[in-house]
């Protein structure tokens, strides 16, 4: 991310914040999506204890790379310059994923990707950096192999991703490309005590920021093993307080302070507090699934269209999206995942400035032969 990209995206967020206010007061809809997510596939080579994708028997029929390109151009025709974050499954399993990132760069679409780090070989790191992504998010759940690999169901993954991060850091400096390397832990009962240590680990390995988000109830393990129970919440609250203190002192924690402070209530299953309402996801979010289906929010809300058969504009202002938009504004769920969590305009600006500051070019010593 550079200052020009940040300024452009910041202006779009400002415009949409005004449109959101008008919509909430009058019902007149001049909103446009500003936050885009692309679930490139459902397939994954990890077996995370809190994820159900690897247990799916029949995967969704995936859009081809050509179909993704056509869909992304449709979005650009609708909103102009935009940014999107791709994820999976594991995105790098999909043939052509690296080429799609390069295509996005050539077509002035700021694209990032979330990965489990298993594919970050030295060669792939060179190709990834050459694609000039907006950001690379790497899922890391603990600062050591034993717990991380247990949670991810992939022996040896911590060692692979640690090497991969170092390759990216070195290659980013060699090619003189700036983008953010973000560590994304899923906070749960087994790892929450290690979150401050994970922040220090991320800094030491060369990552730019850490974005903790809490586990959600999905798989049997999230109910039986990973949910932070009431007896553990006082200790968890102390850890959250420590993270907030670290953030205030300059630690590269990307999660907004309000979202950090609400994490204990997430595990208490409380509704969203007044300061986090009304929900704005339906006025800003555009989530594209592997098969082209589009959601404004997938927490119990229906599909609003298909990017394979409709333009982005048709989907956004269509009858289905209009109805779901009304429903999301009234929703009181407390959602703290990165794709669903409420972020004010001020939070967005602070996040962008932190990313810009921490992703600056760094001197990296050459590796020993």
PDB file of N, CA and C in Angstrom, residues 290-360:
ATOM      1  N   UNK A 290     -16.882 -18.885  -3.968  1.00  0.00           N
ATOM      2  CA  UNK A 290     -16.129 -19.571  -5.019  1.00  0.00           C
ATOM      3  C   UNK A 290     -16.961 -19.806  -6.273  1.00  0.00           C
ATOM      4  N   UNK A 291     -18.260 -20.021  -6.106  1.00  0.00           N
ATOM      5  CA  UNK A 291     -19.128 -20.293  -7.260  1.00  0.00           C
ATOM      6  C   UNK A 291     -19.731 -19.029  -7.865  1.00  0.00           C
ATOM      7  N   UNK A 292     -19.354 -17.850  -7.351  1.00  0.00           N
ATOM      8  CA  UNK A 292     -19.852 -16.596  -7.890  1.00  0.00           C
ATOM      9  C   UNK A 292     -21.007 -15.993  -7.127  1.00  0.00           C
ATOM     10  N   UNK A 293     -21.608 -16.749  -6.200  1.00  0.00           N
ATOM     11  CA  UNK A 293     -22.699 -16.201  -5.401  1.00  0.00           C
ATOM     12  C   UNK A 293     -22.195 -15.047  -4.537  1.00  0.00           C
ATOM     13  N   UNK A 294     -23.048 -14.061  -4.337  1.00  0.00           N
ATOM     14  CA  UNK A 294     -22.668 -12.861  -3.590  1.00  0.00           C
ATOM     15  C   UNK A 294     -23.558 -12.724  -2.360  1.00  0.00           C
ATOM     16  N   UNK A 295     -22.932 -12.442  -1.239  1.00  0.00           N
ATOM     17  CA  UNK A 295     -23.606 -12.117   0.005  1.00  0.00           C
ATOM     18  C   UNK A 295     -23.239 -10.700   0.413  1.00  0.00           C
ATOM     19  N   UNK A 296     -24.151 -10.034   1.093  1.00  0.00           N
ATOM     20  CA  UNK A 296     -23.793  -8.823   1.835  1.00  0.00           C
ATOM     21  C   UNK A 296     -23.301  -9.227   3.213  1.00  0.00           C
ATOM     22  N   UNK A 297     -23.894 -10.269   3.763  1.00  0.00           N
ATOM     23  CA  UNK A 297     -23.477 -10.873   5.027  1.00  0.00           C
ATOM     24  C   UNK A 297     -23.932 -12.320   4.996  1.00  0.00           C
ATOM     25  N   UNK A 298     -23.051 -13.224   5.398  1.00  0.00           N
ATOM     26  CA  UNK A 298     -23.401 -14.648   5.328  1.00  0.00           C
ATOM     27  C   UNK A 298     -23.815 -15.216   6.682  1.00  0.00           C
ATOM     28  N   UNK A 299     -24.013 -14.350   7.684  1.00  0.00           N
ATOM     29  CA  UNK A 299     -24.460 -14.820   8.992  1.00  0.00           C
ATOM     30  C   UNK A 299     -25.988 -14.952   9.016  1.00  0.00           C
ATOM     31  N   UNK A 300     -26.492 -15.934   8.283  1.00  0.00           N
ATOM     32  CA  UNK A 300     -27.922 -16.190   8.283  1.00  0.00           C
ATOM     33  C   UNK A 300     -28.709 -15.425   7.245  1.00  0.00           C
ATOM     34  N   UNK A 301     -28.023 -14.663   6.381  1.00  0.00           N
ATOM     35  CA  UNK A 301     -28.702 -13.898   5.345  1.00  0.00           C
ATOM     36  C   UNK A 301     -28.516 -14.574   3.993  1.00  0.00           C
ATOM     37  N   UNK A 302     -29.505 -14.452   3.105  1.00  0.00           N
ATOM     38  CA  UNK A 302     -29.449 -15.192   1.836  1.00  0.00           C
ATOM     39  C   UNK A 302     -28.527 -14.560   0.808  1.00  0.00           C
ATOM     40  N   UNK A 303     -28.246 -15.344  -0.233  1.00  0.00           N
ATOM     41  CA  UNK A 303     -27.514 -14.869  -1.400  1.00  0.00           C
ATOM     42  C   UNK A 303     -28.315 -13.758  -2.071  1.00  0.00           C
ATOM     43  N   UNK A 304     -27.603 -12.716  -2.550  1.00  0.00           N
ATOM     44  CA  UNK A 304     -28.295 -11.600  -3.199  1.00  0.00           C
ATOM     45  C   UNK A 304     -28.084 -11.562  -4.707  1.00  0.00           C
ATOM     46  N   UNK A 305     -27.256 -12.452  -5.237  1.00  0.00           N
ATOM     47  CA  UNK A 305     -27.037 -12.479  -6.675  1.00  0.00           C
ATOM     48  C   UNK A 305     -25.859 -13.343  -7.040  1.00  0.00           C
ATOM     49  N   UNK A 306     -25.515 -13.361  -8.321  1.00  0.00           N
ATOM     50  CA  UNK A 306     -24.389 -14.138  -8.814  1.00  0.00           C
ATOM     51  C   UNK A 306     -23.548 -13.287  -9.743  1.00  0.00           C
ATOM     52  N   UNK A 307     -22.265 -13.211  -9.458  1.00  0.00           N
ATOM     53  CA  UNK A 307     -21.368 -12.420 -10.296  1.00  0.00           C
ATOM     54  C   UNK A 307     -21.085 -13.131 -11.622  1.00  0.00           C
ATOM     55  N   UNK A 308     -21.471 -14.392 -11.738  1.00  0.00           N
ATOM     56  CA  UNK A 308     -21.316 -15.110 -13.004  1.00  0.00           C
ATOM     57  C   UNK A 308     -22.358 -14.660 -14.025  1.00  0.00           C
ATOM     58  N   UNK A 309     -23.523 -14.240 -13.545  1.00  0.00           N
ATOM     59  CA  UNK A 309     -24.627 -13.947 -14.463  1.00  0.00           C
ATOM     60  C   UNK A 309     -25.139 -12.515 -14.370  1.00  0.00           C
ATOM     61  N   UNK A 310     -24.659 -11.740 -13.390  1.00  0.00           N
ATOM     62  CA  UNK A 310     -25.130 -10.380 -13.207  1.00  0.00           C
ATOM     63  C   UNK A 310     -23.945  -9.435 -13.052  1.00  0.00           C
ATOM     64  N   UNK A 311     -24.182  -8.169 -13.321  1.00  0.00           N
ATOM     65  CA  UNK A 311     -23.155  -7.173 -13.043  1.00  0.00           C
ATOM     66  C   UNK A 311     -23.189  -6.833 -11.556  1.00  0.00           C
ATOM     67  N   UNK A 312     -22.096  -6.257 -11.085  1.00  0.00           N
ATOM     68  CA  UNK A 312     -22.035  -5.858  -9.680  1.00  0.00           C
ATOM     69  C   UNK A 312     -23.116  -4.832  -9.353  1.00  0.00           C
ATOM     70  N   UNK A 313     -23.356  -3.895 -10.276  1.00  0.00           N
ATOM     71  CA  UNK A 313     -24.392  -2.872 -10.055  1.00  0.00           C
ATOM     72  C   UNK A 313     -25.776  -3.513  -9.937  1.00  0.00           C
ATOM     73  N   UNK A 314     -26.069  -4.466 -10.821  1.00  0.00           N
ATOM     74  CA  UNK A 314     -27.370  -5.144 -10.777  1.00  0.00           C
ATOM     75  C   UNK A 314     -27.568  -5.851  -9.450  1.00  0.00           C
ATOM     76  N   UNK A 315     -26.512  -6.482  -8.958  1.00  0.00           N
ATOM     77  CA  UNK A 315     -26.605  -7.202  -7.688  1.00  0.00           C
ATOM     78  C   UNK A 315     -26.836  -6.226  -6.542  1.00  0.00           C
ATOM     79  N   UNK A 316     -26.045  -5.153  -6.492  1.00  0.00           N
ATOM     80  CA  UNK A 316     -26.064  -4.251  -5.341  1.00  0.00           C
ATOM     81  C   UNK A 316     -27.408  -3.536  -5.167  1.00  0.00           C
ATOM     82  N   UNK A 317     -27.985  -3.117  -6.274  1.00  0.00           N
ATOM     83  CA  UNK A 317     -29.241  -2.391  -6.190  1.00  0.00           C
ATOM     84  C   UNK A 317     -30.458  -3.267  -6.504  1.00  0.00           C
ATOM     85  N   UNK A 318     -30.254  -4.571  -6.631  1.00  0.00           N
ATOM     86  CA  UNK A 318     -31.356  -5.489  -6.892  1.00  0.00           C
ATOM     87  C   UNK A 318     -32.278  -5.642  -5.692  1.00  0.00           C
ATOM     88  N   UNK A 319     -33.451  -6.211  -5.935  1.00  0.00           N
ATOM     89  CA  UNK A 319     -34.467  -6.353  -4.885  1.00  0.00           C
ATOM     90  C   UNK A 319     -33.972  -7.199  -3.713  1.00  0.00           C
ATOM     91  N   UNK A 320     -33.207  -8.288  -4.009  1.00  0.00           N
ATOM     92  CA  UNK A 320     -32.717  -9.139  -2.927  1.00  0.00           C
ATOM     93  C   UNK A 320     -31.759  -8.384  -2.018  1.00  0.00           C
ATOM     94  N   UNK A 321     -30.837  -7.632  -2.633  1.00  0.00           N
ATOM     95  CA  UNK A 321     -29.876  -6.875  -1.840  1.00  0.00           C
ATOM     96  C   UNK A 321     -30.570  -5.780  -1.046  1.00  0.00           C
ATOM     97  N   UNK A 322     -31.580  -5.140  -1.632  1.00  0.00           N
ATOM     98  CA  UNK A 322     -32.297  -4.092  -0.913  1.00  0.00           C
ATOM     99  C   UNK A 322     -32.969  -4.650   0.338  1.00  0.00           C
ATOM    100  N   UNK A 323     -33.550  -5.832   0.218  1.00  0.00           N
ATOM    101  CA  UNK A 323     -34.214  -6.439   1.368  1.00  0.00           C
ATOM    102  C   UNK A 323     -33.210  -6.850   2.439  1.00  0.00           C
ATOM    103  N   UNK A 324     -32.108  -7.489   2.010  1.00  0.00           N
ATOM    104  CA  UNK A 324     -31.096  -7.912   2.974  1.00  0.00           C
ATOM    105  C   UNK A 324     -30.454  -6.699   3.651  1.00  0.00           C
ATOM    106  N   UNK A 325     -30.285  -5.605   2.901  1.00  0.00           N
ATOM    107  CA  UNK A 325     -29.689  -4.395   3.484  1.00  0.00           C
ATOM    108  C   UNK A 325     -30.526  -3.912   4.667  1.00  0.00           C
ATOM    109  N   UNK A 326     -31.839  -3.922   4.511  1.00  0.00           N
ATOM    110  CA  UNK A 326     -32.719  -3.523   5.608  1.00  0.00           C
ATOM    111  C   UNK A 326     -32.570  -4.471   6.798  1.00  0.00           C
ATOM    112  N   UNK A 327     -32.444  -5.756   6.505  1.00  0.00           N
ATOM    113  CA  UNK A 327     -32.344  -6.740   7.585  1.00  0.00           C
ATOM    114  C   UNK A 327     -31.033  -6.610   8.346  1.00  0.00           C
ATOM    115  N   UNK A 328     -29.939  -6.343   7.636  1.00  0.00           N
ATOM    116  CA  UNK A 328     -28.648  -6.244   8.329  1.00  0.00           C
ATOM    117  C   UNK A 328     -28.593  -5.014   9.227  1.00  0.00           C
ATOM    118  N   UNK A 329     -29.210  -3.915   8.793  1.00  0.00           N
ATOM    119  CA  UNK A 329     -29.226  -2.704   9.621  1.00  0.00           C
ATOM    120  C   UNK A 329     -29.917  -2.980  10.958  1.00  0.00           C
ATOM    121  N   UNK A 330     -30.905  -3.848  10.947  1.00  0.00           N
ATOM    122  CA  UNK A 330     -31.647  -4.159  12.166  1.00  0.00           C
ATOM    123  C   UNK A 330     -31.012  -5.267  12.991  1.00  0.00           C
ATOM    124  N   UNK A 331     -30.000  -5.938  12.450  1.00  0.00           N
ATOM    125  CA  UNK A 331     -29.391  -7.083  13.133  1.00  0.00           C
ATOM    126  C   UNK A 331     -28.610  -6.622  14.362  1.00  0.00           C
ATOM    127  N   UNK A 332     -28.656  -7.412  15.436  1.00  0.00           N
ATOM    128  CA  UNK A 332     -27.969  -7.068  16.681  1.00  0.00           C
ATOM    129  C   UNK A 332     -26.896  -8.091  17.071  1.00  0.00           C
ATOM    130  N   UNK A 333     -26.510  -8.942  16.129  1.00  0.00           N
ATOM    131  CA  UNK A 333     -25.435  -9.888  16.433  1.00  0.00           C
ATOM    132  C   UNK A 333     -24.130  -9.136  16.693  1.00  0.00           C
ATOM    133  N   UNK A 334     -23.352  -9.660  17.633  1.00  0.00           N
ATOM    134  CA  UNK A 334     -22.026  -9.096  17.901  1.00  0.00           C
ATOM    135  C   UNK A 334     -21.027  -9.880  17.060  1.00  0.00           C
ATOM    136  N   UNK A 335     -20.602  -9.306  15.933  1.00  0.00           N
ATOM    137  CA  UNK A 335     -19.718  -9.990  14.992  1.00  0.00           C
ATOM    138  C   UNK A 335     -18.344  -9.342  15.044  1.00  0.00           C
ATOM    139  N   UNK A 336     -17.329 -10.118  15.407  1.00  0.00           N
ATOM    140  CA  UNK A 336     -15.990  -9.562  15.574  1.00  0.00           C
ATOM    141  C   UNK A 336     -14.971 -10.158  14.625  1.00  0.00           C
ATOM    142  N   UNK A 337     -15.404 -10.997  13.690  1.00  0.00           N
ATOM    143  CA  UNK A 337     -14.497 -11.466  12.659  1.00  0.00           C
ATOM    144  C   UNK A 337     -14.102 -10.311  11.766  1.00  0.00           C
ATOM    145  N   UNK A 338     -12.936 -10.393  11.143  1.00  0.00           N
ATOM    146  CA  UNK A 338     -12.415  -9.251  10.385  1.00  0.00           C
ATOM    147  C   UNK A 338     -13.328  -8.852   9.241  1.00  0.00           C
ATOM    148  N   UNK A 339     -14.037  -9.814   8.634  1.00  0.00           N
ATOM    149  CA  UNK A 339     -14.887  -9.466   7.496  1.00  0.00           C
ATOM    150  C   UNK A 339     -16.221  -8.887   7.937  1.00  0.00           C
ATOM    151  N   UNK A 340     -16.613  -9.107   9.189  1.00  0.00           N
ATOM    152  CA  UNK A 340     -17.929  -8.669   9.632  1.00  0.00           C
ATOM    153  C   UNK A 340     -17.884  -7.525  10.634  1.00  0.00           C
ATOM    154  N   UNK A 341     -16.763  -7.349  11.303  1.00  0.00           N
ATOM    155  CA  UNK A 341     -16.720  -6.408  12.412  1.00  0.00           C
ATOM    156  C   UNK A 341     -16.928  -4.972  11.961  1.00  0.00           C
ATOM    157  N   UNK A 342     -17.598  -4.214  12.811  1.00  0.00           N
ATOM    158  CA  UNK A 342     -17.828  -2.803  12.541  1.00  0.00           C
ATOM    159  C   UNK A 342     -16.513  -2.033  12.635  1.00  0.00           C
ATOM    160  N   UNK A 343     -16.288  -1.187  11.681  1.00  0.00           N
ATOM    161  CA  UNK A 343     -15.114  -0.317  11.716  1.00  0.00           C
ATOM    162  C   UNK A 343     -15.564   1.082  11.343  1.00  0.00           C
ATOM    163  N   UNK A 344     -15.302   2.056  12.216  1.00  0.00           N
ATOM    164  CA  UNK A 344     -15.646   3.432  11.902  1.00  0.00           C
ATOM    165  C   UNK A 344     -14.679   3.968  10.858  1.00  0.00           C
ATOM    166  N   UNK A 345     -15.030   5.116  10.280  1.00  0.00           N
ATOM    167  CA  UNK A 345     -14.135   5.754   9.323  1.00  0.00           C
ATOM    168  C   UNK A 345     -12.796   6.068   9.984  1.00  0.00           C
ATOM    169  N   UNK A 346     -12.852   6.528  11.238  1.00  0.00           N
ATOM    170  CA  UNK A 346     -11.604   6.822  11.960  1.00  0.00           C
ATOM    171  C   UNK A 346     -10.758   5.569  12.128  1.00  0.00           C
ATOM    172  N   UNK A 347     -11.409   4.439  12.436  1.00  0.00           N
ATOM    173  CA  UNK A 347     -10.675   3.178  12.579  1.00  0.00           C
ATOM    174  C   UNK A 347     -10.012   2.791  11.267  1.00  0.00           C
ATOM    175  N   UNK A 348     -10.741   2.953  10.164  1.00  0.00           N
ATOM    176  CA  UNK A 348     -10.192   2.612   8.854  1.00  0.00           C
ATOM    177  C   UNK A 348      -8.953   3.442   8.545  1.00  0.00           C
ATOM    178  N   UNK A 349      -9.034   4.731   8.825  1.00  0.00           N
ATOM    179  CA  UNK A 349      -7.892   5.608   8.560  1.00  0.00           C
ATOM    180  C   UNK A 349      -6.706   5.205   9.419  1.00  0.00           C
ATOM    181  N   UNK A 350      -6.956   4.931  10.705  1.00  0.00           N
ATOM    182  CA  UNK A 350      -5.875   4.521  11.604  1.00  0.00           C
ATOM    183  C   UNK A 350      -5.244   3.212  11.138  1.00  0.00           C
ATOM    184  N   UNK A 351      -6.077   2.266  10.714  1.00  0.00           N
ATOM    185  CA  UNK A 351      -5.563   0.997  10.223  1.00  0.00           C
ATOM    186  C   UNK A 351      -4.694   1.206   8.994  1.00  0.00           C
ATOM    187  N   UNK A 352      -5.172   2.048   8.067  1.00  0.00           N
ATOM    188  CA  UNK A 352      -4.402   2.307   6.860  1.00  0.00           C
ATOM    189  C   UNK A 352      -3.067   2.955   7.155  1.00  0.00           C
ATOM    190  N   UNK A 353      -3.061   3.923   8.079  1.00  0.00           N
ATOM    191  CA  UNK A 353      -1.814   4.593   8.436  1.00  0.00           C
ATOM    192  C   UNK A 353      -0.843   3.639   9.123  1.00  0.00           C
ATOM    193  N   UNK A 354      -1.380   2.742   9.972  1.00  0.00           N
ATOM    194  CA  UNK A 354      -0.523   1.768  10.632  1.00  0.00           C
ATOM    195  C   UNK A 354       0.093   0.816   9.618  1.00  0.00           C
ATOM    196  N   UNK A 355      -0.715   0.363   8.660  1.00  0.00           N
ATOM    197  CA  UNK A 355      -0.195  -0.522   7.618  1.00  0.00           C
ATOM    198  C   UNK A 355       0.869   0.186   6.791  1.00  0.00           C
ATOM    199  N   UNK A 356       0.585   1.435   6.441  1.00  0.00           N
ATOM    200  CA  UNK A 356       1.533   2.192   5.634  1.00  0.00           C
ATOM    201  C   UNK A 356       2.844   2.398   6.373  1.00  0.00           C
ATOM    202  N   UNK A 357       2.755   2.698   7.649  1.00  0.00           N
ATOM    203  CA  UNK A 357       3.953   2.928   8.462  1.00  0.00           C
ATOM    204  C   UNK A 357       4.777   1.658   8.597  1.00  0.00           C
ATOM    205  N   UNK A 358       4.112   0.550   8.894  1.00  0.00           N
ATOM    206  CA  UNK A 358       4.837  -0.681   9.211  1.00  0.00           C
ATOM    207  C   UNK A 358       5.300  -1.444   7.983  1.00  0.00           C
ATOM    208  N   UNK A 359       4.705  -1.158   6.819  1.00  0.00           N
ATOM    209  CA  UNK A 359       5.097  -1.878   5.604  1.00  0.00           C
ATOM    210  C   UNK A 359       6.188  -1.145   4.827  1.00  0.00           C
ATOM    211  N   UNK A 360       6.779  -0.154   5.443  1.00  0.00           N
ATOM    212  CA  UNK A 360       7.863   0.568   4.762  1.00  0.00           C
ATOM    213  C   UNK A 360       9.012  -0.382   4.451  1.00  0.00           C
TER     214      UNK A 360
END
